[in-house]
JSON list of C-alpha atoms in Angstrom, two decimals:
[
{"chain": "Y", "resi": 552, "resn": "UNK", "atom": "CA", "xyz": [92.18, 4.98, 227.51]},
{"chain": "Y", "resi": 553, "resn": "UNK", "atom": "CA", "xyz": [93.69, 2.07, 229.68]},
{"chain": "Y", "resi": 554, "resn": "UNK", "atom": "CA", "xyz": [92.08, -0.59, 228.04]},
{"chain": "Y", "resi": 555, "resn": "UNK", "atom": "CA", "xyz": [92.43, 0.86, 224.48]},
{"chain": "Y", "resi": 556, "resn": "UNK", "atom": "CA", "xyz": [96.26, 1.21, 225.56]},
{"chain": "Y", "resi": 557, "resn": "UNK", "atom": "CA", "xyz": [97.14, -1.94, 226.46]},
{"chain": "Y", "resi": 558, "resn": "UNK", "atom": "CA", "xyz": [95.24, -3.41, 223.40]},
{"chain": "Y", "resi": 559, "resn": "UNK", "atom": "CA", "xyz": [96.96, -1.63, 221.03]},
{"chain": "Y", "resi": 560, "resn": "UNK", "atom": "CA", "xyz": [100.23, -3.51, 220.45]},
{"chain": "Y", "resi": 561, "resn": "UNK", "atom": "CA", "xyz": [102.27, -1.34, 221.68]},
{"chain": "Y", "resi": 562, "resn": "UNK", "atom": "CA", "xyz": [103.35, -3.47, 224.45]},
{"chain": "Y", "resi": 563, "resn": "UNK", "atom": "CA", "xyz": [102.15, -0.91, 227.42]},
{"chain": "Y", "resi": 564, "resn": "UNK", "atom": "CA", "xyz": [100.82, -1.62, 230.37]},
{"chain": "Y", "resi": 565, "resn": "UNK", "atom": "CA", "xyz": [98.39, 0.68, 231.64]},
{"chain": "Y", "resi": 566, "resn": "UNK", "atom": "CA", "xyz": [96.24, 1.23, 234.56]},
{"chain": "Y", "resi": 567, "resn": "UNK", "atom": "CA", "xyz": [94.95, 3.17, 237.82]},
{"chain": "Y", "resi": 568, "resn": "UNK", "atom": "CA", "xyz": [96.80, 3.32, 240.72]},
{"chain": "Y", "resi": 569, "resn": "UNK", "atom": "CA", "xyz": [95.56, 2.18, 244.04]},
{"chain": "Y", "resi": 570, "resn": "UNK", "atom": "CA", "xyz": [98.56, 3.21, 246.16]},
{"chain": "Y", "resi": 571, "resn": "UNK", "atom": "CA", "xyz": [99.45, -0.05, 247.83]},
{"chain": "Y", "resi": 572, "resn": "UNK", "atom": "CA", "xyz": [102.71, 0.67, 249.89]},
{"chain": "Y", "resi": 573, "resn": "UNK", "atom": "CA", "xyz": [105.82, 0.05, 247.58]},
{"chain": "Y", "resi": 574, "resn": "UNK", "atom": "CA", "xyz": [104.43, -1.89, 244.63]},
{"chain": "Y", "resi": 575, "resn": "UNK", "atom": "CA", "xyz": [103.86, 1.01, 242.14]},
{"chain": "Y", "resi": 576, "resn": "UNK", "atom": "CA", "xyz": [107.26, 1.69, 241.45]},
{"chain": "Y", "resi": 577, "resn": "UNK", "atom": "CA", "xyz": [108.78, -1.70, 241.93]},
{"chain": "Y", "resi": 578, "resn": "UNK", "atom": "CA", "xyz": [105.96, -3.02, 239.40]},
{"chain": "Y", "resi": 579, "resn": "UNK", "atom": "CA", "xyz": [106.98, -1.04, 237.08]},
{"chain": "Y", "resi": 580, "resn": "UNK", "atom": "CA", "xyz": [109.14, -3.27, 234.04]},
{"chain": "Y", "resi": 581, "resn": "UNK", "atom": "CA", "xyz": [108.05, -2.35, 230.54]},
{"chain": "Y", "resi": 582, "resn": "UNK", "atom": "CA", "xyz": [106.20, 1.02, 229.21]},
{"chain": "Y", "resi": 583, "resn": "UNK", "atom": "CA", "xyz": [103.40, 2.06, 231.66]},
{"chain": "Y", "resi": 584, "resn": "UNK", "atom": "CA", "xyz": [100.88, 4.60, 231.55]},
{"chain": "Y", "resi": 585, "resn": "UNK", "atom": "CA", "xyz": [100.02, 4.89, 235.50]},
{"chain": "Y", "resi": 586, "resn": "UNK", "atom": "CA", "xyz": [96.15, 6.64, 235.98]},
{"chain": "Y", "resi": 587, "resn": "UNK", "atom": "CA", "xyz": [95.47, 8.53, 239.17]},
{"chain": "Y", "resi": 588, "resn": "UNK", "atom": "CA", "xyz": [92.40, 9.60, 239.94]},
{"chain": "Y", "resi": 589, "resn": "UNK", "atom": "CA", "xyz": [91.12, 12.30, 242.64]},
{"chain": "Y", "resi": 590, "resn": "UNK", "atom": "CA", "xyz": [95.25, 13.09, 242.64]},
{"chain": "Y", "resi": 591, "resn": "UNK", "atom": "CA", "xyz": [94.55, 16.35, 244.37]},
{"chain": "Y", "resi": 592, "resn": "UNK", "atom": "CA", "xyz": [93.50, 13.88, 247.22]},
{"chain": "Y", "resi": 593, "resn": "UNK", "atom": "CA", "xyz": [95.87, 11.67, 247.21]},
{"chain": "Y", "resi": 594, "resn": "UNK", "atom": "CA", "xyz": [98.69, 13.83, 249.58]},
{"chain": "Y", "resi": 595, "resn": "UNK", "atom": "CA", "xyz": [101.85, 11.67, 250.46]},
{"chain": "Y", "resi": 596, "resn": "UNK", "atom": "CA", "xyz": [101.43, 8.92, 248.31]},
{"chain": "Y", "resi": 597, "resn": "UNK", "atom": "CA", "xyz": [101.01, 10.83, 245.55]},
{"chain": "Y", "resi": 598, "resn": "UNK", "atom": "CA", "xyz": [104.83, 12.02, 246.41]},
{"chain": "Y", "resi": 599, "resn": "UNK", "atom": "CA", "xyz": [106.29, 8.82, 247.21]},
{"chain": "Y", "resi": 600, "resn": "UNK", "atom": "CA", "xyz": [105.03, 7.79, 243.66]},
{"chain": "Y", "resi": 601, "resn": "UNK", "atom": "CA", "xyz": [106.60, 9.70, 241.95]},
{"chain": "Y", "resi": 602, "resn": "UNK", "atom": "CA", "xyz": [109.93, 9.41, 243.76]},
{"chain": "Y", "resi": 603, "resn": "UNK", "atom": "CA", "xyz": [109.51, 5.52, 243.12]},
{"chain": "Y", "resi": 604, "resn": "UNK", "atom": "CA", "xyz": [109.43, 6.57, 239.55]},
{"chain": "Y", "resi": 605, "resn": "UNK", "atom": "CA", "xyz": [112.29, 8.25, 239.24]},
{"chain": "Y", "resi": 606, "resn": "UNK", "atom": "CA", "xyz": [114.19, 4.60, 239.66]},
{"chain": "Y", "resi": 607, "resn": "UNK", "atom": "CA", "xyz": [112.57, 3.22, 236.96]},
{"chain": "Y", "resi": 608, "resn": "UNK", "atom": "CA", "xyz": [114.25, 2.43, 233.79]},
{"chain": "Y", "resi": 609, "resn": "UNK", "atom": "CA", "xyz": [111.67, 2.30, 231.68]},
{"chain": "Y", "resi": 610, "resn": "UNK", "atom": "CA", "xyz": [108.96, 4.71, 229.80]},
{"chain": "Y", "resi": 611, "resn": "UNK", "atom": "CA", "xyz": [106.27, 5.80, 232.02]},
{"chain": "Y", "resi": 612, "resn": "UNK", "atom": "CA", "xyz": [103.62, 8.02, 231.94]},
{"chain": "Y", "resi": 613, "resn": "UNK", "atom": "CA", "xyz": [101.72, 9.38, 234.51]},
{"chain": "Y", "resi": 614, "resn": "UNK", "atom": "CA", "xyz": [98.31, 11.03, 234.14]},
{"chain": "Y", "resi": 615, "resn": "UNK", "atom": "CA", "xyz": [97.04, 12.81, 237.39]},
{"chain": "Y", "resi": 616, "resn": "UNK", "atom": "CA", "xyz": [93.41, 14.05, 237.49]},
{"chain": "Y", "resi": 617, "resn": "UNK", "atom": "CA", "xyz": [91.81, 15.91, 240.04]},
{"chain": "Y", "resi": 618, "resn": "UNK", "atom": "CA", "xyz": [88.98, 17.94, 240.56]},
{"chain": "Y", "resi": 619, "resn": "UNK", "atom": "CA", "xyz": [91.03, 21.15, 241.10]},
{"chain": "Y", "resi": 620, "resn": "UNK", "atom": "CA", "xyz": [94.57, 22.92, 240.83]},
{"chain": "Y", "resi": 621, "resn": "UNK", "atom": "CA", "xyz": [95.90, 26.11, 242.28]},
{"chain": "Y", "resi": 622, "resn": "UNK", "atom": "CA", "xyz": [99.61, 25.92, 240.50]},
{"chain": "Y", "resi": 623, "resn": "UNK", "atom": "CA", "xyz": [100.36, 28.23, 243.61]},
{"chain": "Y", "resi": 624, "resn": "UNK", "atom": "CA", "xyz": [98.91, 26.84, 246.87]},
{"chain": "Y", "resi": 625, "resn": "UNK", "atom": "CA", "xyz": [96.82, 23.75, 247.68]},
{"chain": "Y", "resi": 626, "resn": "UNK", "atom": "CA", "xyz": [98.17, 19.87, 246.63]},
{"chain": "Y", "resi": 627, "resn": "UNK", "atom": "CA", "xyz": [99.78, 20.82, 243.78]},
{"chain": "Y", "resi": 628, "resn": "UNK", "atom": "CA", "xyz": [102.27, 23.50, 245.84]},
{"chain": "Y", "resi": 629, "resn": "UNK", "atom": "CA", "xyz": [102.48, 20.63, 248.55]},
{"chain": "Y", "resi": 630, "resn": "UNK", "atom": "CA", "xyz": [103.30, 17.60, 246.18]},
{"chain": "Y", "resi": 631, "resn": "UNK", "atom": "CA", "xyz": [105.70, 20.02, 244.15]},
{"chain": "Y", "resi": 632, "resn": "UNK", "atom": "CA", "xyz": [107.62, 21.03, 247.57]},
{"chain": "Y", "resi": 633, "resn": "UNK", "atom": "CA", "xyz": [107.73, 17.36, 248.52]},
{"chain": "Y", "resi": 634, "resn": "UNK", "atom": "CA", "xyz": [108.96, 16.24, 245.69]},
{"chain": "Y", "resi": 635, "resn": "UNK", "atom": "CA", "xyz": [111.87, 18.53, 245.67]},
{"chain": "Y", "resi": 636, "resn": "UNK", "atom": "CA", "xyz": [110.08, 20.41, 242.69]},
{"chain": "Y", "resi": 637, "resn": "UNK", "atom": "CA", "xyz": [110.30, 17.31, 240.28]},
{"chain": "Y", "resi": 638, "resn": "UNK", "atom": "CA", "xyz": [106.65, 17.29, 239.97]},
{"chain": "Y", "resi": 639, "resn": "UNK", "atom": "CA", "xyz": [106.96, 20.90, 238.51]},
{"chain": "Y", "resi": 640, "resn": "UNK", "atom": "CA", "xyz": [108.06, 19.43, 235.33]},
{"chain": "Y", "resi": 641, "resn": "UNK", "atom": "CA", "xyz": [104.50, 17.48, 235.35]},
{"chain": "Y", "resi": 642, "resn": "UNK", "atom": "CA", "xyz": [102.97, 20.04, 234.63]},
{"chain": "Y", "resi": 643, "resn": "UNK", "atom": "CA", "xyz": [103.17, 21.09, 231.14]},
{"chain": "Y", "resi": 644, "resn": "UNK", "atom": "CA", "xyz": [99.62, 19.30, 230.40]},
{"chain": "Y", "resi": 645, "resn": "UNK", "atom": "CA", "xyz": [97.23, 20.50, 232.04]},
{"chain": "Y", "resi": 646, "resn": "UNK", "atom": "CA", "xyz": [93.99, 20.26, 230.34]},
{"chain": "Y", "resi": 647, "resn": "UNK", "atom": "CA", "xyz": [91.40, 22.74, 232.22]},
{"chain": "Y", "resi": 648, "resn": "UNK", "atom": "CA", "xyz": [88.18, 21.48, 231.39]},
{"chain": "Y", "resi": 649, "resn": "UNK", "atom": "CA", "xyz": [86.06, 24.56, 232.22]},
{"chain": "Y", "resi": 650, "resn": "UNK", "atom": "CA", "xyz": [88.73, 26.00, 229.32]},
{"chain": "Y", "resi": 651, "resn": "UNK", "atom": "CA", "xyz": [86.93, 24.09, 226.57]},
{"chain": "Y", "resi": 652, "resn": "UNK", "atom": "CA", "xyz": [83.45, 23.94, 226.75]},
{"chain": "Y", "resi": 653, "resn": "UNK", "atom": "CA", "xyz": [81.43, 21.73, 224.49]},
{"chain": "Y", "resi": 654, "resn": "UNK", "atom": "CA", "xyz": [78.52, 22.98, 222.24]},
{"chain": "Y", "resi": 655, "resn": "UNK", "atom": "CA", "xyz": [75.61, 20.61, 221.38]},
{"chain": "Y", "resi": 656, "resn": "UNK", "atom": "CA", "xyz": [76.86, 19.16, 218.67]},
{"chain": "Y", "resi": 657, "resn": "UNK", "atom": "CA", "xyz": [80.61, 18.49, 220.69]},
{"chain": "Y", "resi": 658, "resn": "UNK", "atom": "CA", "xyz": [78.17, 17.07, 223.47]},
{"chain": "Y", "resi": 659, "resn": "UNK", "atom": "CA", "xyz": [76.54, 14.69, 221.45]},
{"chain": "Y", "resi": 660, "resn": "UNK", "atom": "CA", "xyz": [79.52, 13.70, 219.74]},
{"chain": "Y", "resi": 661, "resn": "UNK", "atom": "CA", "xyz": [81.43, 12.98, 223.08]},
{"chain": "Y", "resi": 662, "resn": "UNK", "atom": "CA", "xyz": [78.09, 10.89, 224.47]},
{"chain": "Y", "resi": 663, "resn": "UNK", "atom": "CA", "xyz": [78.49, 8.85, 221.54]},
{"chain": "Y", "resi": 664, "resn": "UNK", "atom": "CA", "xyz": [82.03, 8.27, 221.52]},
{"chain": "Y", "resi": 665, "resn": "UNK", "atom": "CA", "xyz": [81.73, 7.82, 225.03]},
{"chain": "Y", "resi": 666, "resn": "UNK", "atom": "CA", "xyz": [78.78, 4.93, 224.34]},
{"chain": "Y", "resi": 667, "resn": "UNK", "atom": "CA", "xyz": [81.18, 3.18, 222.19]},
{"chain": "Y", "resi": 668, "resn": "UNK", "atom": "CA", "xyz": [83.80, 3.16, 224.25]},
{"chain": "Y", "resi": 669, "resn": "UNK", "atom": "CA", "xyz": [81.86, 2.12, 227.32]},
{"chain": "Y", "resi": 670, "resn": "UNK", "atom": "CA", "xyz": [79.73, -0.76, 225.56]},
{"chain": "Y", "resi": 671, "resn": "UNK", "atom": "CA", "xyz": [82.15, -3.59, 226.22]},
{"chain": "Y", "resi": 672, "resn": "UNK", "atom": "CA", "xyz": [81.29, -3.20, 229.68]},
{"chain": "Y", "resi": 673, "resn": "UNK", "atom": "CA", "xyz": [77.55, -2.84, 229.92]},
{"chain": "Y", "resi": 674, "resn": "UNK", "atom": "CA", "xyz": [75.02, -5.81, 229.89]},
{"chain": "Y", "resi": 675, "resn": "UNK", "atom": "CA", "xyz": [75.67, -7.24, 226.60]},
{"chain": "Y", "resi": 676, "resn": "UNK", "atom": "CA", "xyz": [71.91, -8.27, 226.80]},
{"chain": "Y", "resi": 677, "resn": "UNK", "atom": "CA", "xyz": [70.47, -4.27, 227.78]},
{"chain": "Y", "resi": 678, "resn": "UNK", "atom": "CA", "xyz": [71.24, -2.91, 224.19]},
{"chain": "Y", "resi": 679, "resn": "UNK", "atom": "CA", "xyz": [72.83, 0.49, 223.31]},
{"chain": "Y", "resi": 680, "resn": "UNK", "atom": "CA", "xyz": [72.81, 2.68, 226.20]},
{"chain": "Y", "resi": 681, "resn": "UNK", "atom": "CA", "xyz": [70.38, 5.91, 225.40]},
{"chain": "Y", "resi": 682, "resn": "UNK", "atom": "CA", "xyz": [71.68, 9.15, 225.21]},
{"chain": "Y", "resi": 683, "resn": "UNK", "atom": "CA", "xyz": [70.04, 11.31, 227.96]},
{"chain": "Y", "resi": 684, "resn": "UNK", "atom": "CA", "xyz": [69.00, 14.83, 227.17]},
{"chain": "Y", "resi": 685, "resn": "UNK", "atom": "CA", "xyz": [72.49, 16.85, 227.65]},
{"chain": "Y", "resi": 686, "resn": "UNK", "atom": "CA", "xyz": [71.19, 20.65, 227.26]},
{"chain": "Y", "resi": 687, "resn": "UNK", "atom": "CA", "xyz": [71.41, 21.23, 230.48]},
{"chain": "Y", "resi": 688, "resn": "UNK", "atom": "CA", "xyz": [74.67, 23.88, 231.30]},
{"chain": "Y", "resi": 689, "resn": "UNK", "atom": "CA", "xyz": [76.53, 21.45, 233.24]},
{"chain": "Y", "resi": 690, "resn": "UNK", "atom": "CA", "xyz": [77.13, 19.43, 230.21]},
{"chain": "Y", "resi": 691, "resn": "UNK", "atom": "CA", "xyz": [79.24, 21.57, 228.56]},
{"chain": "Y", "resi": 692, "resn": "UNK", "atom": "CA", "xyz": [81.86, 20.05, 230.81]},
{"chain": "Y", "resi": 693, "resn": "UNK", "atom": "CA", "xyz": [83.11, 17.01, 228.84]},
{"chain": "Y", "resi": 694, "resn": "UNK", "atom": "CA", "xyz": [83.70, 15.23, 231.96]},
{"chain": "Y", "resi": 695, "resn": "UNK", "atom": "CA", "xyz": [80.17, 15.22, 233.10]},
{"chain": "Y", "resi": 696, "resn": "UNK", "atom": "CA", "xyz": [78.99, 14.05, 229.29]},
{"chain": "Y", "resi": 697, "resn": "UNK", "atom": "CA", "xyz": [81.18, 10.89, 229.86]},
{"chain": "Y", "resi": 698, "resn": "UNK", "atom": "CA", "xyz": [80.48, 10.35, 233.59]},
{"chain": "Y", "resi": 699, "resn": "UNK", "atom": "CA", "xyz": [76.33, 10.27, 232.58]},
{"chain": "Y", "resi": 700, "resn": "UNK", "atom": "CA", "xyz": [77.61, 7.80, 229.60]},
{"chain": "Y", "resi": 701, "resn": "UNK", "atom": "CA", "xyz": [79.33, 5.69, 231.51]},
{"chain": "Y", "resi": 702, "resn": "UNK", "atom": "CA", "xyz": [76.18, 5.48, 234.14]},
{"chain": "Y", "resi": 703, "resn": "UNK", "atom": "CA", "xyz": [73.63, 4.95, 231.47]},
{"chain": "Y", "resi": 704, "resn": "UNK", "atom": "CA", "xyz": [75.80, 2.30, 230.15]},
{"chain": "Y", "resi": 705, "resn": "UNK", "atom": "CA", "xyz": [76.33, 0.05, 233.27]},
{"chain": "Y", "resi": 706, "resn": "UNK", "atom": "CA", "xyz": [72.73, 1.13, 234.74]}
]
């Protein structure tokens, strides 16, 4: 989503953050998409993010994901309290995997869309990455469909 972002002439930046004291907001100059990842670890930082980002004067976006979220207890309630209940506003999106879970046909639909995406950053010289046999339960979770893609791909 990063990459296809920033290639799209839209004149965003995108990317993951990594947290390093004081440069995420600062950084920040033109329409930004910020990525974190494992946000439900994340604690403090994850707080003093998003208080850096209320200073900037541009559009930004910022995706969290995490593994889990308890709207009532847990890292969300924590960043939600430090944050003086701004990041309550945040969350209006929240996408609950385990809400939509993919069929066969949605699973090998997502494995190929995921191949496609991922190709660019394979071995150029390995070929299309193979599909692996997704019937297993697990893979109704559209998360795990893209994380095997993306293995297969740079494997």
């Amino acid at each position: 989503m990063c990459a296809r972002l920033t290639g799209s002439g839209l004149d965003w930046d995108a990317g993951f953050v990594k947290f390093v004291k004081d440069a995420a907001g600062s950084a920040v100059d033109r329409a930004t998409l910020l990525v974190v990842d494992d946000a439900d670890l994340a604690g403090p930082l994850l707080a003093d993010l998003i208080d850096a980002l209320t200073r900037v004067r541009v559009r930004v976006r910022l995706l969290l994901l995490a593994r889990h979220l308890d709207r009532d207890a847990g890292w969300w309630h924590t960043l939600d309290r430090n944050t003086m209940e701004a990041a309550g506003g945040l969350l209006d999106g929240v996408v609950a995997l385990s809400d939509r879970p993919l069929d066969t046909q949605a699973r090998d639909q997502h494995a190929a869309a995921a191949a496609a995406a991922f190709a660019p950053y394979g071995d150029p010289d390995a070929g299309p990455a193979s599909v692996p046999r997704l019937s297993a339960a697990a893979f109704d979770n559209a998360l795990l469909v893209h994380m095997t893609m993306l293995l297969a791909t740079l494997d």
